[in-house]
PDB file of C-alpha atoms in Angstrom:
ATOM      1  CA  UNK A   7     135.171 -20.751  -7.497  1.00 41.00           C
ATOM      2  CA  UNK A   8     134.702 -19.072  -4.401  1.00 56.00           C
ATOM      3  CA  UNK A   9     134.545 -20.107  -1.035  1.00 71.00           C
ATOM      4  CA  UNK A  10     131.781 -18.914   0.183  1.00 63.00           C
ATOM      5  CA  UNK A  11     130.323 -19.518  -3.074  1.00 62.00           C
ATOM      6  CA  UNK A  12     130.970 -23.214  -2.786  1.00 86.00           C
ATOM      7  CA  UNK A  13     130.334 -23.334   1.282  1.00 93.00           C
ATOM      8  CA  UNK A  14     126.705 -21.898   0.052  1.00 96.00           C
ATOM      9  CA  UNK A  15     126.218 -24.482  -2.652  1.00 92.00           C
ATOM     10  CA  UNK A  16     127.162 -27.380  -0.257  1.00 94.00           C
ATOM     11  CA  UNK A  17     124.372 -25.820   2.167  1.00 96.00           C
ATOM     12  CA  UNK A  18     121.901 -26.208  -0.985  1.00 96.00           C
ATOM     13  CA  UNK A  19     123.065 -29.646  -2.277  1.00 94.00           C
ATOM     14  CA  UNK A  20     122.112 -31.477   1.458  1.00 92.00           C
ATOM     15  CA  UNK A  21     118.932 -33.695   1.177  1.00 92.00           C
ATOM     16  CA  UNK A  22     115.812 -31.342   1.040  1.00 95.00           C
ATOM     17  CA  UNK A  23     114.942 -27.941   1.177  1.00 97.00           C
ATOM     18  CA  UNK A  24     117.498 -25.332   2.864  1.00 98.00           C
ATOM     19  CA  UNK A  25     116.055 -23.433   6.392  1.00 98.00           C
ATOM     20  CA  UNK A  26     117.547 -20.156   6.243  1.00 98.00           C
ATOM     21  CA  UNK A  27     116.171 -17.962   9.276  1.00 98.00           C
ATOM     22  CA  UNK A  28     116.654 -13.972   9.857  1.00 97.00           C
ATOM     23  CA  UNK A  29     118.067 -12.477  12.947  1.00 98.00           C
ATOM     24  CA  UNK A  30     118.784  -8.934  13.956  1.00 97.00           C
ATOM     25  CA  UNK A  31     122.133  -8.863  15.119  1.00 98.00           C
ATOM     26  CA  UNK A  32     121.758  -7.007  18.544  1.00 98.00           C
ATOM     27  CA  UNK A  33     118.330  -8.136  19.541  1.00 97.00           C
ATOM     28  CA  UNK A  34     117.020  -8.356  22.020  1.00 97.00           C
ATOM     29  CA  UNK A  35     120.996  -7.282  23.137  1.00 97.00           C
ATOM     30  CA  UNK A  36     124.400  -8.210  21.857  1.00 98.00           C
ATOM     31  CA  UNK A  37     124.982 -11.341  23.605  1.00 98.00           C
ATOM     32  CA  UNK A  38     121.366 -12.779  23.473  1.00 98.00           C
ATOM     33  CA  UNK A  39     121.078 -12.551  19.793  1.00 98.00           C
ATOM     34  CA  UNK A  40     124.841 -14.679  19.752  1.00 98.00           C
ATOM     35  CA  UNK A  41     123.030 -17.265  21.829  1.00 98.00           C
ATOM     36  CA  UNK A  42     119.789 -16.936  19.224  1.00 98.00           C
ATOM     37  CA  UNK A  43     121.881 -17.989  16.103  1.00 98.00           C
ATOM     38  CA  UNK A  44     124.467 -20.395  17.824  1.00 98.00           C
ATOM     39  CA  UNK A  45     120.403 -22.087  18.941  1.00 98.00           C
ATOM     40  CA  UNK A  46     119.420 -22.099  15.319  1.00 98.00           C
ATOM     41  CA  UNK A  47     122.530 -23.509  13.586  1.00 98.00           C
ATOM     42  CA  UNK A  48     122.244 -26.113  16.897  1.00 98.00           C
ATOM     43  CA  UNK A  49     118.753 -26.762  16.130  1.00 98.00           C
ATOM     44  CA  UNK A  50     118.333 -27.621  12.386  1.00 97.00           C
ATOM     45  CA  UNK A  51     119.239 -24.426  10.515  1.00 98.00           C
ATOM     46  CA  UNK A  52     121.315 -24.691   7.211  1.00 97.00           C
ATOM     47  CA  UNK A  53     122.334 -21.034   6.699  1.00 98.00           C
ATOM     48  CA  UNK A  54     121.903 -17.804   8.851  1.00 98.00           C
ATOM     49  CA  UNK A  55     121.184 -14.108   7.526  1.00 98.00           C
ATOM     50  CA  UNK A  56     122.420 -12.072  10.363  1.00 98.00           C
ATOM     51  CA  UNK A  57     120.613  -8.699  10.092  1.00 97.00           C
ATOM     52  CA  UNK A  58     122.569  -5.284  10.036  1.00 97.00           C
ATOM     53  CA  UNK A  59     120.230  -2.852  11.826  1.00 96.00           C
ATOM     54  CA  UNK A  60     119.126   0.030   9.909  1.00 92.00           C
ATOM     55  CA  UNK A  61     117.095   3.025  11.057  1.00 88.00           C
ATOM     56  CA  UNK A  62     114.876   2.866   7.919  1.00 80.00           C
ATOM     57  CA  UNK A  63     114.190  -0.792   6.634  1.00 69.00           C
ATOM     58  CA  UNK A  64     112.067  -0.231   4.240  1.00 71.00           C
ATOM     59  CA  UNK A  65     111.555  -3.764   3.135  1.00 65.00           C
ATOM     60  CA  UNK A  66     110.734  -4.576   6.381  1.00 74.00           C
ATOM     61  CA  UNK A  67     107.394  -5.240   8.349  1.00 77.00           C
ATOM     62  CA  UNK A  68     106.857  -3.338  12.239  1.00 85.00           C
ATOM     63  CA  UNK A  69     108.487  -6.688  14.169  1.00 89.00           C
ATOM     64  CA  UNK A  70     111.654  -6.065  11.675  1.00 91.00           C
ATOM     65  CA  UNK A  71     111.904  -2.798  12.292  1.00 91.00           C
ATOM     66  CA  UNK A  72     111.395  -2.867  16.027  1.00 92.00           C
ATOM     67  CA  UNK A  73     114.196  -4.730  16.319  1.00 95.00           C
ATOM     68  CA  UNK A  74     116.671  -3.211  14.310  1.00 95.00           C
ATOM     69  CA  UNK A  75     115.412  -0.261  16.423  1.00 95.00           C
ATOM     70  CA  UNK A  76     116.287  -2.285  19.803  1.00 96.00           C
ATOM     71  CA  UNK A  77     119.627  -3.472  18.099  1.00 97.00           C
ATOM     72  CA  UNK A  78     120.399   0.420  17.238  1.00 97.00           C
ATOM     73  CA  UNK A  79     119.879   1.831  20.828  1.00 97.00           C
ATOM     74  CA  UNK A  80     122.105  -0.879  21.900  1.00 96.00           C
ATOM     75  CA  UNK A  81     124.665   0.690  20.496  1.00 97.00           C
ATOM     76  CA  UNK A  82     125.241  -2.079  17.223  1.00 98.00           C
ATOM     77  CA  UNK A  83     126.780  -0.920  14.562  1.00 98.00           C
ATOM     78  CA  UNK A  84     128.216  -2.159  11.074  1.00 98.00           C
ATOM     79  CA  UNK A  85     131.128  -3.206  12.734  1.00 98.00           C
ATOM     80  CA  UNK A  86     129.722  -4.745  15.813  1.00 98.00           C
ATOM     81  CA  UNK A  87     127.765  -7.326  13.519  1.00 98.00           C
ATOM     82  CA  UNK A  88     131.443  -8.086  11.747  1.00 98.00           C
ATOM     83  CA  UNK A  89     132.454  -8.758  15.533  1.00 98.00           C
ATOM     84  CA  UNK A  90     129.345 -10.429  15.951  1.00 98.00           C
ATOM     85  CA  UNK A  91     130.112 -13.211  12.977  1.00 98.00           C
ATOM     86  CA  UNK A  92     133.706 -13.727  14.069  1.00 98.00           C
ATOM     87  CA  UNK A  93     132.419 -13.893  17.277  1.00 98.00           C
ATOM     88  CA  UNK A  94     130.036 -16.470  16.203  1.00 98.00           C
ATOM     89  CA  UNK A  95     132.658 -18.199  14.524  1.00 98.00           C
ATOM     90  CA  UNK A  96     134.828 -18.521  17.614  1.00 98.00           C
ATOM     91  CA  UNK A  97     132.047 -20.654  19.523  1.00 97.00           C
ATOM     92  CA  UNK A  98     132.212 -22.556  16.913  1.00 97.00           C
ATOM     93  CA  UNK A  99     128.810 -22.068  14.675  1.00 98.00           C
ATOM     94  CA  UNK A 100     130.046 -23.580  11.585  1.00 97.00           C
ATOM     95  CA  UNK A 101     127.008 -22.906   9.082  1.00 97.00           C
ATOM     96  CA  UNK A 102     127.135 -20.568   6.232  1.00 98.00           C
ATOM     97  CA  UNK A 103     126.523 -16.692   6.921  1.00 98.00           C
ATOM     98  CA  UNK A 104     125.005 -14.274   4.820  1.00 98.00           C
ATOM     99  CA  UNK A 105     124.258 -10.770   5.764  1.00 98.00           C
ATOM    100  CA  UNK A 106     121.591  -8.674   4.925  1.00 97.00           C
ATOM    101  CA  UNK A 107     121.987  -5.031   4.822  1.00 96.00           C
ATOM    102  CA  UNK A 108     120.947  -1.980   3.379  1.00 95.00           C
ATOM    103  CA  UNK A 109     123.231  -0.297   1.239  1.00 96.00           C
ATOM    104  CA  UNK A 110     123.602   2.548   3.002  1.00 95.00           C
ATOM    105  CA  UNK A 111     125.663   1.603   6.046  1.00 96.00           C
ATOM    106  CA  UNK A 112     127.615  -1.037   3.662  1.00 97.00           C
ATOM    107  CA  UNK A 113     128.303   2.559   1.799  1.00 96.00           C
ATOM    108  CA  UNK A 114     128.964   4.594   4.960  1.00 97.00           C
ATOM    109  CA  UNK A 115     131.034   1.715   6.472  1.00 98.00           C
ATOM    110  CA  UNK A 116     132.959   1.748   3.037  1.00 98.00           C
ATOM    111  CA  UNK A 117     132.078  -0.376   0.228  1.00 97.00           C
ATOM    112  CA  UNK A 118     135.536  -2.341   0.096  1.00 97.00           C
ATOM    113  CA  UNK A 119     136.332  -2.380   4.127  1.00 98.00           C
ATOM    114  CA  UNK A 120     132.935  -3.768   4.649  1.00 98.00           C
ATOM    115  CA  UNK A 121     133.845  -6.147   2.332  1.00 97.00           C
ATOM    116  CA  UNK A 122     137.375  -7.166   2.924  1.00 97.00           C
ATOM    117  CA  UNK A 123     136.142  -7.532   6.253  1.00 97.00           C
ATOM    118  CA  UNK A 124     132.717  -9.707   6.165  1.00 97.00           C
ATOM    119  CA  UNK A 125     134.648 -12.237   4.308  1.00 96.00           C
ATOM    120  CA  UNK A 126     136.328 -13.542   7.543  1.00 94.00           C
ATOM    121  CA  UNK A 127     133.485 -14.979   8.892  1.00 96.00           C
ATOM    122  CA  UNK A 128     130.336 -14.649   6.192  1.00 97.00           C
ATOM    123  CA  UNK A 129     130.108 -16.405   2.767  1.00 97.00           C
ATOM    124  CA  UNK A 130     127.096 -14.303   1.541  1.00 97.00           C
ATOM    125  CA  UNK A 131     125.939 -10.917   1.011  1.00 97.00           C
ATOM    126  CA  UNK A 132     121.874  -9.808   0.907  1.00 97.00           C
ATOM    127  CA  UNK A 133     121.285  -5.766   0.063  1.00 96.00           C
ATOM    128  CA  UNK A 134     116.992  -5.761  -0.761  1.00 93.00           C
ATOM    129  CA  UNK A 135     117.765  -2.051  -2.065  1.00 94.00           C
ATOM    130  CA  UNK A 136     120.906  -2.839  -4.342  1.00 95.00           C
ATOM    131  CA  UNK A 137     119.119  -4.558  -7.431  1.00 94.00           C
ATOM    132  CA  UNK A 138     121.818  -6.277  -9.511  1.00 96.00           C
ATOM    133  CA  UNK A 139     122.252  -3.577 -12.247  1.00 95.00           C
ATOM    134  CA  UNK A 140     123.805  -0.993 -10.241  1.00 96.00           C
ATOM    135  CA  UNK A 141     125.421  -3.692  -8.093  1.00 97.00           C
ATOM    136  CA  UNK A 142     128.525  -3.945 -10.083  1.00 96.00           C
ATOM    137  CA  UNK A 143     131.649  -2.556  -7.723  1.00 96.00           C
ATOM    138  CA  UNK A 144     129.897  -5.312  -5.138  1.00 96.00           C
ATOM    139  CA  UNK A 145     129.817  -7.798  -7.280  1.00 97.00           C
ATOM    140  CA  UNK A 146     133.245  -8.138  -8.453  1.00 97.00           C
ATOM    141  CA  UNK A 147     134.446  -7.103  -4.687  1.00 96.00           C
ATOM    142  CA  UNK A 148     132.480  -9.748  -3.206  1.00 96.00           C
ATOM    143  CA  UNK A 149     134.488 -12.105  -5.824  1.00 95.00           C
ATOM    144  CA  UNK A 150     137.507 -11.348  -5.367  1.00 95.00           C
ATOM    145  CA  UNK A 151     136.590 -11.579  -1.266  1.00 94.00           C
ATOM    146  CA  UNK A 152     134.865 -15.314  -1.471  1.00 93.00           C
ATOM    147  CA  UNK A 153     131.689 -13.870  -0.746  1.00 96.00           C
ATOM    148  CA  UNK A 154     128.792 -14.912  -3.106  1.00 96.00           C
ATOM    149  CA  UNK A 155     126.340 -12.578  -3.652  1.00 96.00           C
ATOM    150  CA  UNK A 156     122.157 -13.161  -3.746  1.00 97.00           C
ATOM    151  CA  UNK A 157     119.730 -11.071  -5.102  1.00 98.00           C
ATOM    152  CA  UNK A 158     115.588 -10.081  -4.962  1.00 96.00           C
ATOM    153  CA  UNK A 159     112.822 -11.355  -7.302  1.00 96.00           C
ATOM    154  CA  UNK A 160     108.881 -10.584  -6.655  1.00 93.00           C
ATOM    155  CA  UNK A 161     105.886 -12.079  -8.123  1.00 92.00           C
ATOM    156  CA  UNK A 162     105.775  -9.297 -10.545  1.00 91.00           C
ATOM    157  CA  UNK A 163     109.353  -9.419 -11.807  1.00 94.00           C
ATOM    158  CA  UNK A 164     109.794  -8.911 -15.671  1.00 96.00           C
ATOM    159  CA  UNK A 165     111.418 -11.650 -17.612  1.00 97.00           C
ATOM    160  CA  UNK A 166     114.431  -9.701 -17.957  1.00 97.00           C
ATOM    161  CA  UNK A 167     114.726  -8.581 -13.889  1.00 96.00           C
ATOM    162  CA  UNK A 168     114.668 -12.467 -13.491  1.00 97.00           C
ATOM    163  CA  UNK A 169     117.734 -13.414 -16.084  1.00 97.00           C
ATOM    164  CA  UNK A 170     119.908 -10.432 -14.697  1.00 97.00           C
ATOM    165  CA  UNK A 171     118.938 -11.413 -10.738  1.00 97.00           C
ATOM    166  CA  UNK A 172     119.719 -15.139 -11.625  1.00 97.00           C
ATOM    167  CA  UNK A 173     122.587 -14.671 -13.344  1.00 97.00           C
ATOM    168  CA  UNK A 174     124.307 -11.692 -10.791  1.00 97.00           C
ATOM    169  CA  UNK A 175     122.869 -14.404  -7.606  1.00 96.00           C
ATOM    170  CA  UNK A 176     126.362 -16.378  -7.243  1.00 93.00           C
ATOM    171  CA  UNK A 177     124.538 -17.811  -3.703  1.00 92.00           C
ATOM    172  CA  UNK A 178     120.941 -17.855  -4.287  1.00 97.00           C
ATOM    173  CA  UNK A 179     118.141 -16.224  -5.453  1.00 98.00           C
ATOM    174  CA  UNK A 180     115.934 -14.583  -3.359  1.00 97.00           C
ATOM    175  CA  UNK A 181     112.112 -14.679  -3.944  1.00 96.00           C
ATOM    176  CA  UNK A 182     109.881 -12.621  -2.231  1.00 93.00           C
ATOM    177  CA  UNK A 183     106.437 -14.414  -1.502  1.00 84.00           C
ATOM    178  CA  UNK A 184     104.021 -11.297  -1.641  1.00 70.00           C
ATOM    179  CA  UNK A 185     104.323  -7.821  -2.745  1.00 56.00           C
ATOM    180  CA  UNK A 186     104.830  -6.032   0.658  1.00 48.00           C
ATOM    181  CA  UNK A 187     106.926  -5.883   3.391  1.00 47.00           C
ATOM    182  CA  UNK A 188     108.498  -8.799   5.932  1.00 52.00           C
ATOM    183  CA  UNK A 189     105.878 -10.058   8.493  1.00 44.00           C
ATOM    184  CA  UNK A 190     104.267 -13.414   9.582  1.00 48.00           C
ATOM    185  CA  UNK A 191     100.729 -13.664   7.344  1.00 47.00           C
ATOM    186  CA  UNK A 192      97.932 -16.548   8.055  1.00 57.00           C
ATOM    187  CA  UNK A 193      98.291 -17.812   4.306  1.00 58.00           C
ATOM    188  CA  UNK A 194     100.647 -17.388   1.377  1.00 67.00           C
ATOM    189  CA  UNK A 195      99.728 -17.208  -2.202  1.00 67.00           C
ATOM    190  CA  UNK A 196      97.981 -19.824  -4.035  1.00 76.00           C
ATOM    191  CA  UNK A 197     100.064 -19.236  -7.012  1.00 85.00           C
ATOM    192  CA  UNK A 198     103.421 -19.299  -5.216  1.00 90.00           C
ATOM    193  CA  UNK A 199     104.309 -22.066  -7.007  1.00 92.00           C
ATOM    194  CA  UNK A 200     103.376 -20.459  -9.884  1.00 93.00           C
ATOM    195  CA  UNK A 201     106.326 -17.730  -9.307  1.00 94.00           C
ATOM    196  CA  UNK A 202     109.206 -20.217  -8.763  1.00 96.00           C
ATOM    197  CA  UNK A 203     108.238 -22.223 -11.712  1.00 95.00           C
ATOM    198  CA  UNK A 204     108.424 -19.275 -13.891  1.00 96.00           C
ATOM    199  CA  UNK A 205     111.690 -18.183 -12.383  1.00 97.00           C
ATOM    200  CA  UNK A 206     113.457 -21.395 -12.976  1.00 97.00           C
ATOM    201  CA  UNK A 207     112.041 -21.744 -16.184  1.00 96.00           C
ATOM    202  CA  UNK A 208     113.521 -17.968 -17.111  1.00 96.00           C
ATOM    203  CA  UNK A 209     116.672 -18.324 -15.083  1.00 94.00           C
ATOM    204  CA  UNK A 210     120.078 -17.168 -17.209  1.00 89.00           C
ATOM    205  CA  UNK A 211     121.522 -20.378 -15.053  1.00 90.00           C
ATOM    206  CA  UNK A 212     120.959 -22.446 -12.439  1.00 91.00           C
ATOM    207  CA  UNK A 213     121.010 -20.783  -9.338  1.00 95.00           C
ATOM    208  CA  UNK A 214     119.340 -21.558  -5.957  1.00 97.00           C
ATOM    209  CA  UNK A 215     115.754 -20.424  -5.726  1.00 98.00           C
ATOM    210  CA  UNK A 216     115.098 -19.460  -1.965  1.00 98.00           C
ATOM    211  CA  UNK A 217     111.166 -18.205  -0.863  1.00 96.00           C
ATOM    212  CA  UNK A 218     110.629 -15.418   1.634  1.00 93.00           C
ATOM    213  CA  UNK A 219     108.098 -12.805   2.834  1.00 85.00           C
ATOM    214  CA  UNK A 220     105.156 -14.355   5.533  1.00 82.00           C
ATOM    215  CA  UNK A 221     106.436 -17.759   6.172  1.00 91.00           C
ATOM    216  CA  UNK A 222     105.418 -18.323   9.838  1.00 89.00           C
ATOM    217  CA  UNK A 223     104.334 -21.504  10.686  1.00 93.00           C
ATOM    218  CA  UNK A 224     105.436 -25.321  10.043  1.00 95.00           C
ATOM    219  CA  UNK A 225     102.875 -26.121   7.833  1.00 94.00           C
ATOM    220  CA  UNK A 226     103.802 -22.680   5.403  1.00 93.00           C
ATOM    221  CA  UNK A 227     107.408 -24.166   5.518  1.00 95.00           C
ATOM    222  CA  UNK A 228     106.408 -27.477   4.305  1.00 95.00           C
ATOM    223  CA  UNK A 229     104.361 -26.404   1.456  1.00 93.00           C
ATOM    224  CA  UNK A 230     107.242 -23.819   0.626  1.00 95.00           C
ATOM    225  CA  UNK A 231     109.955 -26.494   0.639  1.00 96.00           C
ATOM    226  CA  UNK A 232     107.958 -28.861  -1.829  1.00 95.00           C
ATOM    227  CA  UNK A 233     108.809 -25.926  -4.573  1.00 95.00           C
ATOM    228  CA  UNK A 234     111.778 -24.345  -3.715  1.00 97.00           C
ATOM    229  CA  UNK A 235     115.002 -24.539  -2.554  1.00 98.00           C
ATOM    230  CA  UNK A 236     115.186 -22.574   0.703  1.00 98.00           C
ATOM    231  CA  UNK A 237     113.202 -21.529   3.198  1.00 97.00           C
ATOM    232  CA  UNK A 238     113.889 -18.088   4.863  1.00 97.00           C
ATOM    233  CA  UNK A 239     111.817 -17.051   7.858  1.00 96.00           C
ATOM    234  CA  UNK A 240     112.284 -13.627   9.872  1.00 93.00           C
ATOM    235  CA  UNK A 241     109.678 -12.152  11.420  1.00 93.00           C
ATOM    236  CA  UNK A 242     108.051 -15.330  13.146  1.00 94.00           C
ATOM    237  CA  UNK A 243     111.389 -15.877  14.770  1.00 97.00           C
ATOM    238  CA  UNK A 244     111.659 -12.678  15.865  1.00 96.00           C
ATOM    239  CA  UNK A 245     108.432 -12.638  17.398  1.00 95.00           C
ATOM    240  CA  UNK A 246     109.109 -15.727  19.030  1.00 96.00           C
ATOM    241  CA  UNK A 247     112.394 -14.451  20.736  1.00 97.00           C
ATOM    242  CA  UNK A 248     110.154 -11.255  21.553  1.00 95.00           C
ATOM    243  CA  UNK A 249     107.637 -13.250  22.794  1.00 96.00           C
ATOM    244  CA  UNK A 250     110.178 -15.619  25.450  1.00 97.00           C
ATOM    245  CA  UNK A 251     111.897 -12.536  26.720  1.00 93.00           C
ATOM    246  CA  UNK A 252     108.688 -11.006  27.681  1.00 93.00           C
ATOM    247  CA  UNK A 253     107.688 -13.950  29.385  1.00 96.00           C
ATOM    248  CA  UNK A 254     110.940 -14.161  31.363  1.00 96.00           C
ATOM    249  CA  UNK A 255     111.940 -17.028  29.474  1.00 95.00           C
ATOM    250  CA  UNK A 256     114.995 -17.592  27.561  1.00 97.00           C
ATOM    251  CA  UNK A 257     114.850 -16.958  24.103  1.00 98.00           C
ATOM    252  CA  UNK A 258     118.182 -18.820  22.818  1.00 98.00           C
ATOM    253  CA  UNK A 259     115.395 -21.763  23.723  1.00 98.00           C
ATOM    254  CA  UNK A 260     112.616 -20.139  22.250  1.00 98.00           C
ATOM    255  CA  UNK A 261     114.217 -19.959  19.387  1.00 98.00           C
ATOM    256  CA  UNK A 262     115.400 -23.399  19.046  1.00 98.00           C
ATOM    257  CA  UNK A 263     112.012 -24.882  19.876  1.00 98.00           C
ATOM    258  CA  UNK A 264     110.908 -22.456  16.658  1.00 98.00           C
ATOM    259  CA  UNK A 265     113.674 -23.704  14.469  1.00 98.00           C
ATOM    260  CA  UNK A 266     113.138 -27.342  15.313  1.00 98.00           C
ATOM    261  CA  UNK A 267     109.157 -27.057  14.704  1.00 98.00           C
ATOM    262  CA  UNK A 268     110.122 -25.288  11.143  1.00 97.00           C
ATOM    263  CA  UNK A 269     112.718 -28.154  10.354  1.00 97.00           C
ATOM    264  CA  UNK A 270     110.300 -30.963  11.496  1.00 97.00           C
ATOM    265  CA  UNK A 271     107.648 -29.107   9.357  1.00 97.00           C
ATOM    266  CA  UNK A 272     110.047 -29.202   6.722  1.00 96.00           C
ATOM    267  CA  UNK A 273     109.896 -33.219   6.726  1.00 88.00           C
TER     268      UNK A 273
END
């Protein structure tokens, strides 16, 4: 089995659901977004996705994007994140990584550099525009690395989209919430529950089932956590942090006040 593989299912198999937040390496700079997930992982967080900037996210909503847009005229880069995770790792932040990237500068970067190299510090690999069927050279790289691997579902996934996701996922399974793109929302569907049912009842084997896409407050966590395994939130975060360094506040707090409301939302 492999390691991060099995760092990933220890993450799961702790009491209750798993908070998983999204940050933009880079934003709002390099050093402030260290200080951001170093807060989370300090403040109740079970696993990290540490976002690679890209110039067109198209799975993300406008707070995503604007900071991947920061984090690019900052000068980050594929390999400044992989700095950024060691980096992270020399501090001390012990949780599992996973980072989420488009494919195209994974593919730029190199396919097997990128890697060779994200397995010294990350356990996990996310790529929303890689689905699983033409994910093969990254699947058996990422096992040979230690790095599991998760892939996408959305409410209106086919049967046989969910037994290929579920059964190429070696970390979890991601579930998006809505059709759309990233970005806090009021409410989430009323038949949410609905979706993960379905998907564990179709799964090709059990795998993590972690719920994305609008979560933004701690009541929305709660209600997600009662039905799935993880809960990932992004763009409420992000706003957050935004919203503290506009202020003149600090956001490595701001972001650990959000984390601990999530977590205490979480029961």
């Amino acid at each position: 089995m492999n390691a991060g593989k099995t760092a990933i299912e220890q993450a799961f198999a702790a009491p209750g659901a798993l908070f998983m937040p999204y940050m933009t390496l880079g934003f709002p700079d390099y050093a402030t977004s260290l200080d951001i997930v170093q807060a989370c992982a300090e403040s109740g967080a079970g696993l990290m996705e540490l976002g690679i900037p890209f110039s067109d996210p198209l799975a993300d909503g406008p707070t995503i994007q604007h900071s991947t847009q920061v984090a690019l005229e900052n000068g980050m880069t594929v390999r400044r994140c992989l700095e950024a995770a060691r980096d992270l790792r020399a501090r001390g932040v012990s949780i599992p990584f996973v980072f989420m990237s488009y494919f195209n500068p994974i593919l730029a970067y190199g396919l097997e550099s990128f890697i060779d190299e994200a397995s010294d510090a990350a356990q996990g690999i996310l790529i929303p525009d890689l689905p699983p069927d033409e994910a093969s050279d990254l699947i058996k790289l990422a096992e040979t690395r230690g790095l599991a691997t998760a892939f996408m579902l959305s409410p209106n996934s086919t049967t046989a989209r969910i037994r290929l996701a579920t059964e190429s996922s070696s970390g979890f399974t991601y579930l998006v919430s809505v059709l759309g793109i990233t970005g806090a929302r009021d409410s989430l569907p009323a038949d949410l529950e609905v979706f993960v049912r379905r998907v564990r009842q179709l799964s090709a084997r059990p795998v993590p089932l972690a719920v994305g896409f609008g979560i933004s407050s701690p009541k929305q966590a709660g209600w997600v956590a009662q039905v799935a395994d993880g809960v990932i939130v992004g763009s409420a975060l992000v706003k957050a942090v935004e919203a503290a360094q506009h202020a003149g506040g600090d956001p490595s707090k701001a972001a650990a006040r959000f984390v601990s409301a999530i977590r205490a939302g979480m029961g």
